[in-house]
Short mmCIF file of C-alpha atoms in Angstrom, two decimals:
data_model
loop_
_atom_site.label_atom_id
_atom_site.label_comp_id
_atom_site.label_asym_id
_atom_site.label_seq_id
_atom_site.Cartn_x
_atom_site.Cartn_y
_atom_site.Cartn_z
CA GLN K 1 -0.04 0.05 0.02
CA VAL K 2 1.39 3.33 -1.06
CA GLN K 3 1.37 6.13 1.41
CA LEU K 4 2.59 9.71 1.33
CA VAL K 5 2.74 11.49 4.67
CA GLU K 6 3.26 15.25 4.98
CA SER K 7 4.39 16.88 8.18
CA GLY K 8 5.72 20.17 9.37
CA GLY K 9 2.70 22.39 9.02
CA GLY K 10 1.53 24.81 11.58
CA VAL K 11 0.84 28.38 12.47
CA VAL K 12 3.49 31.00 11.88
CA GLN K 13 3.69 34.79 11.82
CA PRO K 14 4.29 36.77 8.60
CA GLY K 15 7.98 36.65 7.85
CA GLY K 16 8.43 33.29 9.54
CA SER K 17 9.56 29.96 8.25
CA LEU K 18 8.39 26.35 8.20
CA ARG K 19 9.86 23.24 6.66
CA LEU K 20 7.55 20.61 5.36
CA SER K 21 8.42 17.02 4.89
CA CYS K 22 6.92 14.30 2.66
CA ALA K 23 7.78 10.71 3.41
CA ALA K 24 6.74 7.84 1.28
CA SER K 25 6.21 4.16 1.81
CA GLY K 26 5.31 1.38 -0.54
CA ILE K 27 7.22 2.98 -3.50
CA THR K 28 10.71 3.63 -4.51
CA PHE K 29 10.52 7.38 -3.93
CA SER K 30 13.64 8.28 -5.75
CA ARG K 31 12.06 7.11 -9.04
CA TYR K 32 9.32 9.66 -8.74
CA GLU K 33 8.99 13.32 -9.59
CA VAL K 34 7.69 14.95 -6.39
CA GLY K 35 5.67 18.09 -6.23
CA TRP K 36 4.22 20.23 -3.44
CA TYR K 37 0.80 21.67 -4.16
CA ARG K 38 -1.36 23.92 -2.05
CA GLN K 39 -5.02 24.66 -1.92
CA ALA K 40 -6.50 27.70 -0.19
CA PRO K 41 -10.14 27.97 0.76
CA GLY K 42 -12.18 28.70 -2.34
CA LYS K 43 -9.19 28.30 -4.64
CA GLU K 44 -7.98 25.64 -6.94
CA ARG K 45 -5.08 23.41 -6.02
CA GLU K 46 -1.95 24.89 -7.43
CA LEU K 47 1.64 23.72 -7.98
CA VAL K 48 4.07 25.35 -5.59
CA ALA K 49 7.33 23.53 -6.40
CA ALA K 50 8.43 20.31 -7.97
CA ILE K 51 11.67 18.29 -8.03
CA GLY K 52 12.69 15.71 -10.64
CA ARG K 53 14.47 12.43 -10.06
CA ALA K 54 17.81 14.07 -10.96
CA GLY K 55 17.11 17.13 -8.81
CA SER K 56 15.89 19.61 -11.31
CA THR K 57 13.42 22.05 -9.75
CA ASN K 58 10.69 24.46 -10.69
CA TYR K 59 8.70 26.85 -8.66
CA ALA K 60 5.60 29.01 -8.93
CA ASP K 61 6.36 32.58 -9.54
CA SER K 62 4.71 33.51 -6.26
CA VAL K 63 7.23 31.57 -4.15
CA LYS K 64 10.47 31.91 -6.13
CA GLY K 65 13.32 33.13 -3.89
CA ARG K 66 11.34 32.20 -0.78
CA PHE K 67 10.67 28.48 -1.00
CA ALA K 68 13.24 25.67 -1.74
CA ILE K 69 12.36 22.05 -2.52
CA SER K 70 14.97 19.44 -1.95
CA ARG K 71 15.54 15.70 -1.88
CA ASP K 72 18.25 13.32 -0.90
CA ASN K 73 17.57 10.06 -2.69
CA ALA K 74 19.61 8.18 -0.14
CA LYS K 75 16.99 9.20 2.40
CA ASN K 76 13.26 9.20 2.02
CA PRO K 77 11.76 12.58 2.67
CA VAL K 78 11.36 15.39 0.20
CA TYR K 79 11.47 18.77 1.91
CA LEU K 80 9.92 22.20 1.20
CA GLN K 81 11.75 24.94 3.04
CA MET K 82 9.39 27.99 3.20
CA ASN K 83 10.80 31.33 4.26
CA SER K 84 9.44 34.81 4.40
CA LEU K 85 5.96 33.46 4.71
CA ASN K 86 3.03 35.80 3.97
CA LEU K 87 -0.74 35.71 4.47
CA GLY K 88 -1.10 34.54 0.89
CA ASP K 89 0.70 31.32 1.68
CA THR K 90 -2.01 30.10 4.05
CA ALA K 91 -3.31 26.82 2.55
CA VAL K 92 -3.33 23.07 2.90
CA TYR K 93 -0.10 21.75 1.34
CA TYR K 94 -0.11 18.43 -0.44
CA CYS K 95 2.72 16.20 -1.51
CA ASN K 96 2.36 14.47 -4.93
CA ALA K 97 4.51 11.72 -6.45
CA LYS K 98 4.31 11.03 -10.11
CA PHE K 99 5.88 8.22 -12.19
CA PHE K 100 3.37 6.55 -14.48
CA GLN K 101 1.17 6.57 -11.44
CA ASN K 102 0.08 9.50 -9.36
CA PHE K 103 -0.04 9.54 -5.57
CA TRP K 104 -1.24 12.16 -3.06
CA GLY K 105 -0.70 12.73 0.59
CA GLN K 106 -3.46 13.82 2.93
CA GLY K 107 -2.23 17.39 3.31
CA THR K 108 -0.79 19.53 6.09
CA GLN K 109 -2.17 22.87 7.07
CA VAL K 110 -0.06 25.95 6.92
CA THR K 111 -1.50 29.04 8.50
CA VAL K 112 0.23 32.47 8.32
CA SER K 113 -1.35 34.83 10.80
CA SER K 114 -0.41 37.78 12.94
#
């Protein structure tokens, strides 16, 4: 059974930082392209950042320079380091793994609030 488990969400003040982790079981995670998506209330789910099997990355324009996705294929988790958080970053963040098949985690809530 394949599982993606996100962790690291929480409540943070504007300007703060969080690091999200996505851990996988039931698949060889290093074979998958992994993306972090987010969905705010009333909005569609959007891609935030993605990392390929060889480490290539791409980011949404809204997070470039603030967020960083990383992976160490010798270890399981894929990370999303989020810095300089602002109110617009509040959302449920989901991990996605894609390689012929598509798997999603259950999401972790990130709330940026003063």
